[in-house]
Coordinates of C-alpha atoms and ligand atoms in Angstrom, one line a residue:
X1 CA -0.1 0.0 0.0
X2 CA 1.3 3.3 -1.1
X3 CA 0.6 5.2 2.0
X4 CA 2.3 2.6 4.3
X5 CA 4.6 5.0 6.0
X6 CA 1.6 7.3 6.9
X7 CA -0.2 4.5 8.4
X8 CA 2.8 3.4 10.4
X9 CA 2.7 6.8 12.1
X10 CA -0.8 5.8 13.6
X11 CA -3.2 7.6 11.2
X12 CA -6.7 6.1 10.6
X13 CA -7.9 4.8 7.3
X14 CA -10.2 7.6 7.0
X15 CA -7.1 10.1 7.1
X16 CA -5.1 7.9 4.8
X17 CA -8.0 8.2 2.3
X18 CA -7.9 11.9 2.4
X19 CA -4.2 12.0 2.0
X20 CA -4.4 9.7 -0.9
X21 CA -7.0 12.1 -2.5
X22 CA -4.5 14.9 -2.0
X23 CA -1.8 12.9 -3.6
X24 CA 0.6 12.7 -0.6
X25 CA 2.6 9.5 -0.7
X26 CA 5.1 9.6 2.1
X27 CA 5.4 11.7 5.2
X28 CA 8.0 14.5 5.3
X29 CA 10.7 14.2 7.9
X30 CA 8.9 16.6 10.4
X31 CA 5.7 14.7 9.9
X32 CA 7.5 11.5 10.8
X33 CA 8.8 13.2 14.0
X34 CA 5.6 14.9 15.2
X35 CA 2.7 12.8 14.1
X36 CA 3.4 9.8 16.5
X37 CA 4.2 12.0 19.5
X38 CA 1.2 14.3 18.9
X39 CA -1.1 11.3 18.7
X40 CA 0.0 10.2 22.2
X41 CA -1.2 13.7 23.3
X42 CA 1.0 13.7 26.4
X43 CA 3.2 16.7 26.1
X44 CA 3.7 20.1 24.6
X45 CA 5.8 20.2 21.4
X46 CA 8.4 22.5 19.9
X47 CA 8.9 21.5 16.2
X48 CA 11.4 23.1 13.9
X49 CA 11.7 22.4 10.2
X50 CA 12.4 24.7 7.2
X51 CA 9.6 26.3 5.2
X52 CA 8.0 24.2 2.7
X53 CA 8.5 20.9 4.7
X54 CA 4.9 20.3 5.6
X55 CA 4.5 21.6 8.9
X56 CA 0.8 22.2 8.5
X57 CA 0.1 18.5 8.0
X58 CA 2.6 17.8 10.9
X59 CA 0.2 19.3 13.4
X60 CA -3.0 19.3 11.6
X61 CA -3.2 15.5 10.9
X62 CA -2.9 14.5 14.5
X63 CA -5.3 17.2 15.7
X64 CA -7.8 16.0 13.1
X65 CA -7.4 12.5 14.3
X66 CA -7.8 13.3 17.8
X67 CA -10.6 15.8 18.0
X68 CA -14.3 14.9 18.2
X69 CA -16.0 16.6 15.3
X70 CA -19.2 18.6 15.9
X71 CA -18.8 18.6 19.8
X72 CA -20.1 22.2 19.2
X73 CA -17.0 23.6 20.8
X74 CA -13.6 25.0 19.6
X75 CA -11.1 22.3 20.3
X76 CA -8.2 23.7 18.6
X77 CA -6.8 27.1 17.7
X78 CA -4.2 27.6 15.4
X79 CA -2.5 31.1 15.3
X80 CA -0.7 32.2 12.2
X81 CA 1.1 35.4 11.7
X82 CA -0.7 36.7 8.5
X83 CA -4.0 36.5 7.0
X84 CA -2.6 34.7 3.9
X85 CA -0.9 31.9 6.0
X86 CA -4.2 31.6 8.1
X87 CA -6.2 30.9 4.9
X88 CA -3.4 28.4 3.7
X89 CA -3.5 26.5 6.9
X90 CA -7.4 26.5 7.0
X91 CA -7.5 25.1 3.4
X92 CA -5.0 22.5 4.1
X93 CA -6.6 21.3 7.3
X94 CA -10.0 21.2 5.8
X95 CA -8.6 18.9 3.1
X96 CA -7.5 16.3 5.7
X97 CA -11.0 15.4 6.6
X98 CA -14.1 15.8 4.4
X99 CA -17.6 16.0 5.6
X100 CA -18.1 16.5 9.4
X101 CA -15.1 18.6 10.3
X102 CA -15.6 22.4 10.7
X103 CA -12.6 24.6 10.3
X104 CA -12.8 28.4 9.9
X105 CA -10.5 31.1 9.3
X106 CA -10.7 34.2 11.4
X107 CA -8.6 37.2 10.3
X108 CA -8.7 40.9 10.3
X109 CA -9.9 42.8 7.2
X110 CA -12.6 40.3 6.5
X111 CA -16.3 41.0 7.4
X112 CA -17.2 40.3 11.0
X113 CA -20.8 39.0 10.1
X114 CA -19.7 36.0 8.2
X115 CA -17.1 35.2 11.0
X116 CA -19.7 35.7 13.7
X117 CA -22.3 33.4 11.8
X118 CA -19.9 30.6 11.6
X119 CA -18.7 30.8 15.1
X120 CA -22.3 30.7 16.3
X121 CA -22.9 27.7 14.2
X122 CA -20.2 25.9 16.0
X123 CA -16.7 25.1 14.7
X124 CA -14.1 22.5 15.7
X125 CA -11.0 24.2 14.6
X126 CA -10.3 28.0 14.4
X127 CA -7.3 29.2 12.3
X128 CA -6.7 32.9 12.8
X129 CA -4.4 35.9 13.1
X130 CA -3.9 37.0 16.8
X131 CA -5.4 40.4 16.5
X132 CA -8.9 39.3 15.2
X133 CA -9.0 36.3 17.5
X134 CA -8.6 38.6 20.4
X135 CA -11.3 41.0 19.1
X136 CA -13.6 38.0 19.2
X137 CA -12.5 36.9 22.6
X138 CA -12.9 40.2 24.0
X139 CA -16.4 40.6 22.5
X140 CA -17.3 37.2 23.9
X141 CA -18.0 35.7 20.4
X142 CA -15.3 33.2 20.5
X143 CA -15.3 30.6 23.3
X144 CA -12.1 28.8 24.2
X145 CA -13.3 27.3 27.4
X146 CA -13.1 23.8 25.8
X147 CA -9.8 24.3 24.0
X148 CA -7.5 21.3 23.8
X149 CA -4.8 22.5 21.5
X150 CA -3.2 25.8 20.8
X151 CA -0.9 25.8 17.9
X152 CA 1.6 28.6 17.3
X153 CA 2.4 28.2 13.6
X154 CA 5.3 30.1 12.2
X155 CA 6.2 31.2 15.6
X156 CA 9.4 32.9 14.6
X157 CA 7.3 35.3 12.3
X158 CA 4.9 35.9 15.1
X159 CA 7.7 37.0 17.3
X160 CA 9.0 39.3 14.6
X161 CA 5.6 40.8 14.1
X162 CA 5.2 41.5 17.8
X163 CA 2.3 39.2 18.6
X164 CA 3.7 38.0 21.8
X165 CA 1.4 40.2 24.0
X166 CA -1.6 39.0 22.1
X167 CA -0.5 35.3 22.6
X168 CA -0.3 36.1 26.2
X169 CA -3.9 37.5 26.4
X170 CA -5.3 34.9 24.2
X171 CA -3.9 32.1 26.5
X172 CA -5.7 33.7 29.4
X173 CA -9.0 32.7 27.8
X174 CA -7.9 29.1 27.4
X175 CA -8.2 26.4 30.1
X176 CA -5.2 25.3 31.9
X177 CA -5.1 21.8 30.5
X178 CA -4.4 22.8 27.0
X179 CA -1.5 21.6 25.1
X180 CA 0.7 24.1 23.1
X181 CA 2.4 23.1 20.0
X182 CA 4.9 25.6 18.7
X183 CA 6.0 25.4 15.0
X184 CA 8.7 27.4 13.5
X185 CA 11.2 27.5 10.6
X186 CA 13.9 28.9 12.8
X187 CA 14.6 28.9 16.5
X188 CA 15.6 32.5 17.5
X189 CA 16.5 32.6 21.3
X190 CA 13.3 34.5 22.1
X191 CA 11.4 31.2 21.3
X192 CA 13.0 29.6 24.3
X193 CA 11.7 32.6 26.4
X194 CA 8.3 32.1 25.0
X195 CA 8.2 28.5 25.6
X196 CA 9.5 28.7 29.1
X197 CA 6.7 31.1 30.0
X198 CA 3.8 29.1 28.6
X199 CA 4.7 25.7 27.8
X200 CA 5.2 22.5 30.0
X201 CA 6.8 19.3 29.7
X202 CA 8.1 20.1 26.4
X203 CA 9.3 17.7 23.7
X204 CA 11.6 19.3 21.1
X205 CA 11.5 17.8 17.5
X206 CA 13.7 19.2 15.0
X207 CA 14.7 18.4 11.3
X208 CA 18.2 19.7 10.4
X209 CA 17.9 22.2 7.6
X210 CA 20.2 20.5 5.1
X211 CA 17.8 17.7 4.3
X212 CA 15.9 20.3 2.7
X213 CA 18.2 21.1 -0.2
X214 CA 15.2 20.0 -2.1
X215 CA 15.3 16.8 -3.9
X216 CA 12.7 18.4 -6.0
X217 CA 14.9 21.3 -7.0
X218 CA 16.8 20.6 -10.3
X219 CA 19.9 22.7 -10.0
X220 CA 21.6 23.8 -13.2
X221 CA 24.2 26.5 -14.1
X222 CA 25.0 28.5 -17.1
X223 CA 28.5 30.0 -17.9
X224 CA 27.6 33.4 -19.3
X225 CA 29.8 36.6 -19.5
X226 CA 28.6 39.3 -17.1
X227 CA 27.5 41.3 -20.0
X228 CA 25.3 38.7 -21.3
X229 CA 23.4 37.9 -18.2
X230 CA 20.5 40.1 -19.1
X231 CA 20.0 38.3 -22.5
X232 CA 20.4 35.0 -20.8
X233 CA 17.8 35.8 -18.3
X234 CA 15.2 36.9 -20.7
X235 CA 15.8 33.8 -22.9
X236 CA 15.0 31.7 -20.0
X237 CA 11.8 33.6 -19.2
X238 CA 10.8 33.7 -22.9
X239 CA 11.2 29.9 -23.5
X240 CA 9.1 29.3 -20.4
X241 CA 5.5 28.6 -20.7
X242 CA 4.6 30.1 -17.4
X243 CA 7.7 31.6 -15.7
X244 CA 7.0 32.4 -12.0
X245 CA 10.3 33.1 -10.2
X246 CA 12.5 35.1 -8.1
X247 CA 15.7 36.5 -9.3
X248 CA 18.3 37.1 -6.8
X249 CA 20.9 39.9 -7.0
X250 CA 23.6 40.9 -4.6
X251 CA 22.8 44.6 -4.3
X252 CA 20.1 47.1 -4.2
X253 CA 21.5 48.8 -7.1
X254 CA 21.6 45.8 -9.1
X255 CA 18.0 45.0 -8.2
X256 CA 16.8 48.4 -9.4
X257 CA 18.7 48.2 -12.6
X258 CA 17.4 44.7 -13.4
X259 CA 13.9 45.6 -12.8
X260 CA 14.1 48.7 -15.0
X261 CA 15.7 46.7 -17.8
X262 CA 13.0 44.1 -17.6
X263 CA 10.2 46.6 -17.4
X264 CA 11.6 48.4 -20.5
X265 CA 11.4 45.2 -22.3
X266 CA 7.8 44.6 -21.3
X267 CA 8.2 42.0 -18.6
X268 CA 6.0 42.1 -15.4
X269 CA 8.8 42.5 -12.9
X270 CA 8.9 44.0 -9.4
X271 CA 11.9 44.6 -7.2
X272 CA 12.5 44.1 -3.5
X273 CA 15.3 45.3 -1.4
X274 CA 16.0 47.0 2.0
X275 CA 15.0 50.6 0.8
X276 CA 11.4 49.4 -0.1
X277 CA 9.0 50.5 2.5
X278 CA 7.0 48.0 4.4
X279 CA 3.7 49.0 2.8
X280 CA 5.2 49.0 -0.6
X281 CA 6.7 45.6 0.1
X282 CA 3.4 44.2 1.0
X283 CA 1.7 45.6 -2.1
X284 CA 4.5 44.1 -4.3
X285 CA 4.1 40.7 -2.7
X286 CA 0.5 40.7 -3.0
X287 CA 0.8 41.4 -6.7
X288 CA 3.3 38.7 -7.0
X289 CA 1.3 36.1 -5.1
X290 CA -1.8 36.9 -7.3
X291 CA 0.6 36.5 -10.2
X292 CA 0.0 40.0 -11.5
X293 CA 3.6 40.1 -11.8
X294 CA 5.6 36.9 -12.4
X295 CA 9.2 38.1 -11.9
X296 CA 10.4 39.1 -8.4
X297 CA 14.0 40.6 -8.2
X298 CA 15.3 40.6 -4.7
X299 CA 18.3 40.8 -2.6
X300 CA 18.7 38.0 0.0
X301 CA 17.8 40.0 2.9
X302 CA 14.7 41.4 1.3
X303 CA 13.5 37.9 0.1
X304 CA 13.7 36.6 3.7
X305 CA 10.3 35.6 5.1
X306 CA 8.6 35.6 1.6
X307 CA 6.2 32.8 1.7
X308 CA 5.4 31.8 -1.9
X309 CA 5.0 28.3 -3.2
X310 CA 4.8 27.0 -6.6
X311 CA 7.7 29.1 -8.1
X312 CA 8.9 27.5 -11.1
X313 CA 12.3 29.1 -10.9
X314 CA 14.8 30.6 -8.6
X315 CA 17.6 32.4 -10.5
X316 CA 20.8 33.4 -9.1
X317 CA 21.6 36.3 -11.3
X318 CA 24.7 36.8 -9.2
X319 CA 26.4 34.2 -6.9
X320 CA 25.2 34.3 -3.2
X321 CA 27.6 35.4 -0.6
X322 CA 28.0 32.0 1.0
X323 CA 26.7 28.5 0.7
X324 CA 24.0 28.9 3.3
X325 CA 22.4 31.7 1.3
X326 CA 22.6 29.5 -1.7
X327 CA 20.5 26.8 0.0
X328 CA 18.3 29.3 1.4
X329 CA 17.7 30.9 -2.1
X330 CA 17.0 27.6 -4.0
X331 CA 14.9 26.2 -1.1
X332 CA 12.2 28.6 -2.3
X333 CA 11.6 26.5 -5.2
X334 CA 11.0 22.7 -5.4
X335 CA 8.9 23.0 -2.3
X336 CA 7.1 19.8 -1.1
X337 CA 5.4 18.3 -3.9
X338 CA 6.3 20.9 -6.6
X339 CA 9.2 20.5 -9.0
X340 CA 11.2 23.7 -9.5
X341 CA 14.4 24.7 -11.2
X342 CA 17.2 26.7 -9.6
X343 CA 19.4 28.4 -12.2
X344 CA 22.7 30.0 -11.4
X345 CA 24.6 32.3 -13.8
X346 CA 28.3 32.1 -13.6
X347 CA 30.6 34.5 -15.1
X348 CA 34.3 33.8 -15.5
X349 CA 35.0 36.0 -12.5
X350 CA 32.6 34.0 -10.4
X351 CA 34.0 30.6 -11.4
X352 CA 36.3 30.0 -8.5
X353 CA 33.7 31.0 -6.0
X354 CA 31.2 28.8 -7.6
X355 CA 33.6 25.8 -7.4
X356 CA 33.9 26.4 -3.8
X357 CA 30.2 26.8 -3.2
X358 CA 29.5 23.7 -5.2
X359 CA 31.9 21.7 -2.9
X360 CA 30.3 23.2 0.3
X361 CA 26.7 22.5 -0.6
X362 CA 27.5 19.0 -1.9
X363 CA 24.9 19.5 -4.3
X364 CA 24.6 18.2 -7.9
X365 CA 24.7 21.3 -10.0
X366 CA 24.6 20.5 -13.7
X367 CA 25.9 22.7 -16.5
X368 CA 23.4 23.5 -19.3
X369 CA 23.3 25.5 -22.5
X370 CA 21.0 28.5 -23.0
X371 CA 18.0 28.0 -25.4
X372 CA 18.8 29.4 -28.9
X373 CA 16.8 32.2 -30.6
X374 CA 15.3 29.6 -32.8
X375 CA 14.0 27.6 -29.8
X376 CA 12.3 30.7 -28.4
X377 CA 10.8 31.8 -31.7
X378 CA 9.3 28.4 -32.0
X379 CA 7.9 28.5 -28.5
X380 CA 6.3 31.8 -29.2
X381 CA 4.7 30.6 -32.4
X382 CA 3.1 27.9 -30.3
X383 CA 1.9 30.5 -27.8
X384 CA 0.3 32.5 -30.5
X385 CA -1.5 29.5 -31.9
X386 CA -2.7 28.6 -28.5
X387 CA -4.0 31.9 -27.6
X388 CA -5.7 32.2 -31.0
X389 CA -7.5 29.0 -30.5
X390 CA -8.5 30.1 -27.0
X391 CA -10.0 33.2 -28.4
X392 CA -11.8 31.4 -31.2
X393 CA -13.3 29.0 -28.7
X394 CA -14.0 31.2 -25.7
X395 CA -14.2 34.8 -26.6
X396 CA -16.3 37.1 -28.8
X397 CA -14.8 38.8 -31.8
X398 CA -17.9 40.0 -33.6
X399 CA -16.6 43.6 -33.4
X400 CA -14.1 42.6 -35.9
X401 CA -16.3 40.7 -38.4
X402 CA -16.8 43.6 -40.7
X403 CA -13.1 44.7 -41.0
X404 CA -12.2 41.0 -41.4
X405 CA -14.6 40.7 -44.5
X406 CA -13.3 44.0 -45.9
X407 CA -9.7 42.9 -45.6
X408 CA -10.4 39.6 -47.2
X409 CA -12.2 41.2 -50.0
X410 CA -9.0 43.1 -50.9
X411 CA -6.2 40.7 -49.7
X412 CA -5.2 37.2 -50.2
X413 CA -6.1 35.5 -46.7
X414 CA -2.5 34.5 -46.0
X415 CA -1.3 38.0 -46.9
X416 CA -3.9 39.6 -44.7
X417 CA -3.3 37.3 -41.7
X418 CA 0.5 37.6 -41.9
X419 CA 0.4 41.3 -42.1
X420 CA -2.1 41.6 -39.2
X421 CA 0.3 39.4 -37.1
X422 CA 3.1 41.7 -37.9
X423 CA 0.9 44.4 -36.7
X424 CA 0.1 42.9 -33.5
X425 CA 3.3 41.3 -32.7
X426 CA 5.8 43.4 -34.6
X427 CA 9.0 41.7 -34.7
X428 CA 8.6 39.1 -31.9
X429 CA 9.2 36.3 -34.1
X430 CA 12.4 37.7 -35.3
X431 CA 15.3 35.4 -34.3
X432 CA 17.8 38.2 -34.6
X433 CA 16.2 39.6 -31.5
X434 CA 18.2 37.0 -29.8
X435 CA 21.7 37.9 -30.5
X436 CA 24.2 35.2 -30.2
X437 CA 25.3 34.6 -26.5
X438 CA 28.8 33.5 -26.8
X439 CA 29.6 30.2 -25.2
X440 CA 32.2 30.1 -22.5
X441 CA 33.5 26.6 -23.2
X442 CA 36.2 25.6 -21.0
X443 CA 36.1 21.8 -21.1
X444 CA 34.2 20.9 -24.2
X445 CA 36.9 18.9 -25.9
X446 CA 37.3 15.4 -24.6
X447 CA 33.5 14.8 -24.4
X448 CA 30.9 12.8 -26.3
X449 CA 27.3 13.6 -26.8
X450 CA 25.1 10.7 -26.3
X451 CA 21.6 10.0 -27.5
X452 CA 19.5 8.0 -25.2
X453 CA 16.1 6.5 -26.3
X454 CA 14.4 7.6 -23.0
X455 CA 12.4 10.7 -22.6
X456 CA 9.7 12.8 -21.0
X457 CA 6.9 10.4 -22.1
X458 CA 8.4 7.6 -20.1
X459 CA 8.9 9.8 -17.1
X460 CA 12.3 10.9 -17.5
X461 CA 13.8 14.2 -16.4
X462 CA 17.3 15.5 -16.7
X463 CA 18.0 14.6 -13.1
X464 CA 16.9 11.0 -13.7
X465 CA 19.1 10.7 -16.8
X466 CA 22.0 11.9 -14.8
X467 CA 21.2 9.4 -12.0
X468 CA 20.8 6.6 -14.6
X469 CA 24.3 7.3 -16.2
X470 CA 25.9 7.5 -12.7
X471 CA 24.2 4.4 -11.3
X472 CA 24.5 2.2 -14.4
X473 CA 27.7 3.4 -16.0
X474 CA 29.7 4.7 -13.1
X475 CA 30.2 8.1 -14.4
X476 CA 30.6 10.7 -11.7
X477 CA 27.6 13.1 -11.7
X478 CA 29.7 16.2 -12.0
X479 CA 31.1 14.9 -15.3
X480 CA 27.7 14.6 -16.9
X481 CA 26.7 17.9 -18.6
X482 CA 24.1 19.5 -20.7
X483 CA 21.4 16.9 -20.4
X484 CA 18.2 17.6 -22.3
X485 CA 15.0 15.6 -22.2
X486 CA 12.5 15.7 -25.2
X487 CA 9.4 13.6 -25.5
X488 CA 10.9 10.3 -26.5
X489 CA 14.6 10.6 -26.2
X490 CA 17.2 12.6 -24.3
X491 CA 20.9 14.0 -24.8
X492 CA 23.7 14.0 -22.3
X493 CA 27.4 14.9 -22.6
X494 CA 29.9 12.6 -21.0
X495 CA 33.7 12.3 -20.9
X496 CA 34.9 10.8 -24.2
X497 CA 36.8 8.0 -22.6
X498 CA 33.6 6.8 -20.9
X499 CA 31.3 6.9 -23.8
X500 CA 32.0 3.5 -25.5
X501 CA 31.4 1.5 -22.2
X502 CA 28.5 3.7 -21.2
X503 CA 26.7 2.8 -24.5
X504 CA 27.6 -0.8 -24.1
X505 CA 26.1 -0.9 -20.7
X506 CA 23.0 1.1 -21.4
X507 CA 22.4 -1.2 -24.5
X508 CA 22.6 -4.2 -22.3
X509 CA 19.7 -3.0 -20.1
X510 CA 17.0 -4.9 -21.8
X511 CA 14.3 -3.9 -19.3
X512 CA 14.8 -0.2 -20.2
X513 CA 14.6 -0.7 -23.9
X514 CA 11.5 0.8 -25.4
X515 CA 11.7 -1.5 -28.6
X516 CA 14.6 -3.4 -30.3
X517 CA 16.6 -0.4 -31.3
X518 CA 19.7 0.3 -29.3
X519 CA 18.9 2.5 -26.3
X520 CA 22.2 4.6 -26.5
X521 CA 24.2 5.9 -29.3
X522 CA 26.3 8.8 -30.3
X523 CA 24.4 11.8 -31.2
X524 CA 24.7 12.9 -34.9
X525 CA 26.9 15.8 -35.5
X526 CA 24.0 18.1 -36.3
X527 CA 22.4 17.2 -32.9
X528 CA 25.2 18.3 -30.9
X529 CA 24.2 21.9 -31.0
X530 CA 20.6 22.1 -31.7
X531 CA 19.4 18.7 -30.5
X532 CA 17.4 18.0 -33.6
X533 CA 15.8 14.6 -33.2
X534 CA 17.8 11.6 -34.8
X535 CA 15.7 11.6 -38.0
X536 CA 16.8 15.1 -38.6
X537 CA 13.3 16.4 -38.0
X538 CA 12.9 19.1 -35.5
X539 CA 10.8 18.4 -32.5
X540 CA 7.3 19.5 -33.7
X541 CA 5.7 22.3 -31.9
X542 CA 3.2 20.2 -30.2
X543 CA 6.0 18.0 -28.5
X544 CA 7.1 21.4 -27.1
X545 CA 3.9 21.7 -25.4
X546 CA 3.3 18.2 -24.3
X547 CA 6.9 17.7 -23.0
X548 CA 9.2 20.5 -22.2
X549 CA 12.3 20.2 -24.1
X550 CA 14.7 21.3 -21.5
X551 CA 14.8 20.9 -17.9
X552 CA 14.0 24.5 -17.4
X553 CA 10.8 24.4 -19.5
X554 CA 7.6 23.5 -17.8
X555 CA 4.0 23.1 -18.5
X556 CA 1.5 25.8 -17.8
X557 CA -0.4 28.7 -19.2
X558 CA 1.1 31.6 -21.0
X559 CA 0.6 34.4 -18.7
X560 CA 3.8 36.1 -19.1
X561 CA 3.6 36.1 -22.9
X562 CA 0.0 37.4 -22.9
X563 CA 1.3 40.3 -20.6
X564 CA 3.9 41.1 -23.2
X565 CA 1.4 41.0 -26.0
X566 CA -0.9 43.4 -24.1
X567 CA 2.2 45.6 -23.8
X568 CA 2.7 45.6 -27.6
X569 CA -0.9 46.2 -28.2
X570 CA -1.1 49.2 -25.8
X571 CA 1.2 51.2 -28.2
X572 CA -1.5 51.4 -30.7
Ligands
ADP1 P1 5.6 24.6 5.9 O1 4.4 25.0 6.8 O2 6.6 23.7 6.5 O3 6.2 25.7 5.2 P2 3.4 23.5 4.3 O4 2.6 22.8 5.5 O5 2.8 24.9 3.9 O6 4.9 23.8 4.7 O7 3.4 22.5 3.2 C1 4.0 23.0 1.9 C2 3.4 22.0 0.8 O8 3.7 20.8 0.8 C3 1.9 22.2 0.8 O9 1.4 22.3 -0.5 C4 1.5 20.7 1.3 O10 0.2 20.3 0.8 C5 2.5 20.0 0.8 N1 2.9 18.7 1.6 C6 3.1 18.7 2.8 N2 3.3 17.4 3.3 C7 3.4 16.6 2.2 C8 3.6 15.2 1.9 N3 3.9 14.5 2.9 N4 3.7 14.8 0.7 C9 3.5 15.7 -0.3 N5 3.1 17.1 -0.2 C10 3.2 17.5 1.0
MG2 MG1 3.6 26.7 7.5

């Protein structure tokens, strides 16, 4: 049974069903630690694990198991530092038990009436921000006299935001027998003070941070000259279906400059650094979370405490100061359950520092080559077709009927359409918009390019190809470069002297073979640069869509592009 490991922690079949429906398969490290202990319900708990490691389920699952639904009394109160987090926690907990569990979020800024109505109707779990919870307590509209569990979620953030006095007062409304569970990504000293004051018989459960250098984050790097970094960045964004990422710079000046350059080119970018005021910061983050902007440029310090999930990319536009910052930065993508890509740009001047960093973080960071202008233009054509199909299907365009008829009366349809596209998209499809970015090749010679008959359609990703080559052929991971996965096949560059043996080994793996053709062979000369498929036919557009060509291309909508199109349109 797939959820065996969850079952072993002591969860009931009912909960296991809910987890199966959510697509959880195996508990995260912090969940392994907290769930059995909390199910015993014998002591207060302090739990620490990095952001994105599933702390909500770590406290939510045992509480949902233990409480008696519909007892008409609030049995658990979960305090979260912000309204957003409260809503997230509320939704997550709700998903753990369908039907009879009543969970409600209570936060400032929302209408009181609805909250009062729900509280009166009776709820089992309240998830709220301290201020609004206190409002209700003082008015007597929230009754904590039967409270069994108080959870302080993101306790470090709550301390930072000065909620300590509120917590103090909230506790005065709760019975003495309540348990307190404190969850936090970090453990500043003040947390110890907090726990001494309120908590008893504490069990501390921690997951060391390094476990987090997310398995799900694909880490790659590009060697680019400093002066080519901007072009490299825009290529990565352009070739992406649905780029949603944070770009890290070292300094405030660099952030401002990059944001300006991006805006000038029509991208929806926002910048965060130390000089951005708190209210401005909140505005920017709201916009970003709602995906009204899809590129957030930030310094390390300014990015601290940002809680955004589902990032497709983290980009190190310049190298971080130290290995910890690197881990911190890339930990923002590839969060539990979501795949993400961390990209690092390395200029020749940064090379030494990067070598050092790579050794320190002990991570597998793979070298890649940038998408070509041709790749990007193909991608854009696809997006245009998709958007056109979308309009034809779902929008009205009657306003344009008449002019369409007039144009067709005068012009050949192909000419009319092409000219109209020119008008709408100007020179978007001009490959020369993507001037050549010179490759910095230090150790290109002495390698072989392999064609491997395994691709996206059979579940392969670059990371898996690397693992396969390392495991089966004994090639050290750091010697495997420039892996690209297409739908039905992949390419990888390996040391020349290993190529012969590697192909032999791969071709002996009968169980992997898709048909009776050899699994591995040397890529044809023409494939080395452009990765045309082995028949010399370029991957058709549709393949692009179904399966990303490169590790840094993902599925998704075409948000960023449509924004650019709007931008172009507005000029008329
Ligand atoms: P944290 O509070 O530690 O930052 P969250 O509880 O917000 O992390 O979880 C982050 C994401 O991971 C959520 O989308 C959640 O549904 C998902 N998640 C949590 N536990 C698991 C698991 N065991 N398997 C798969 N996804 C999980
Ligand atoms: Mg959390």
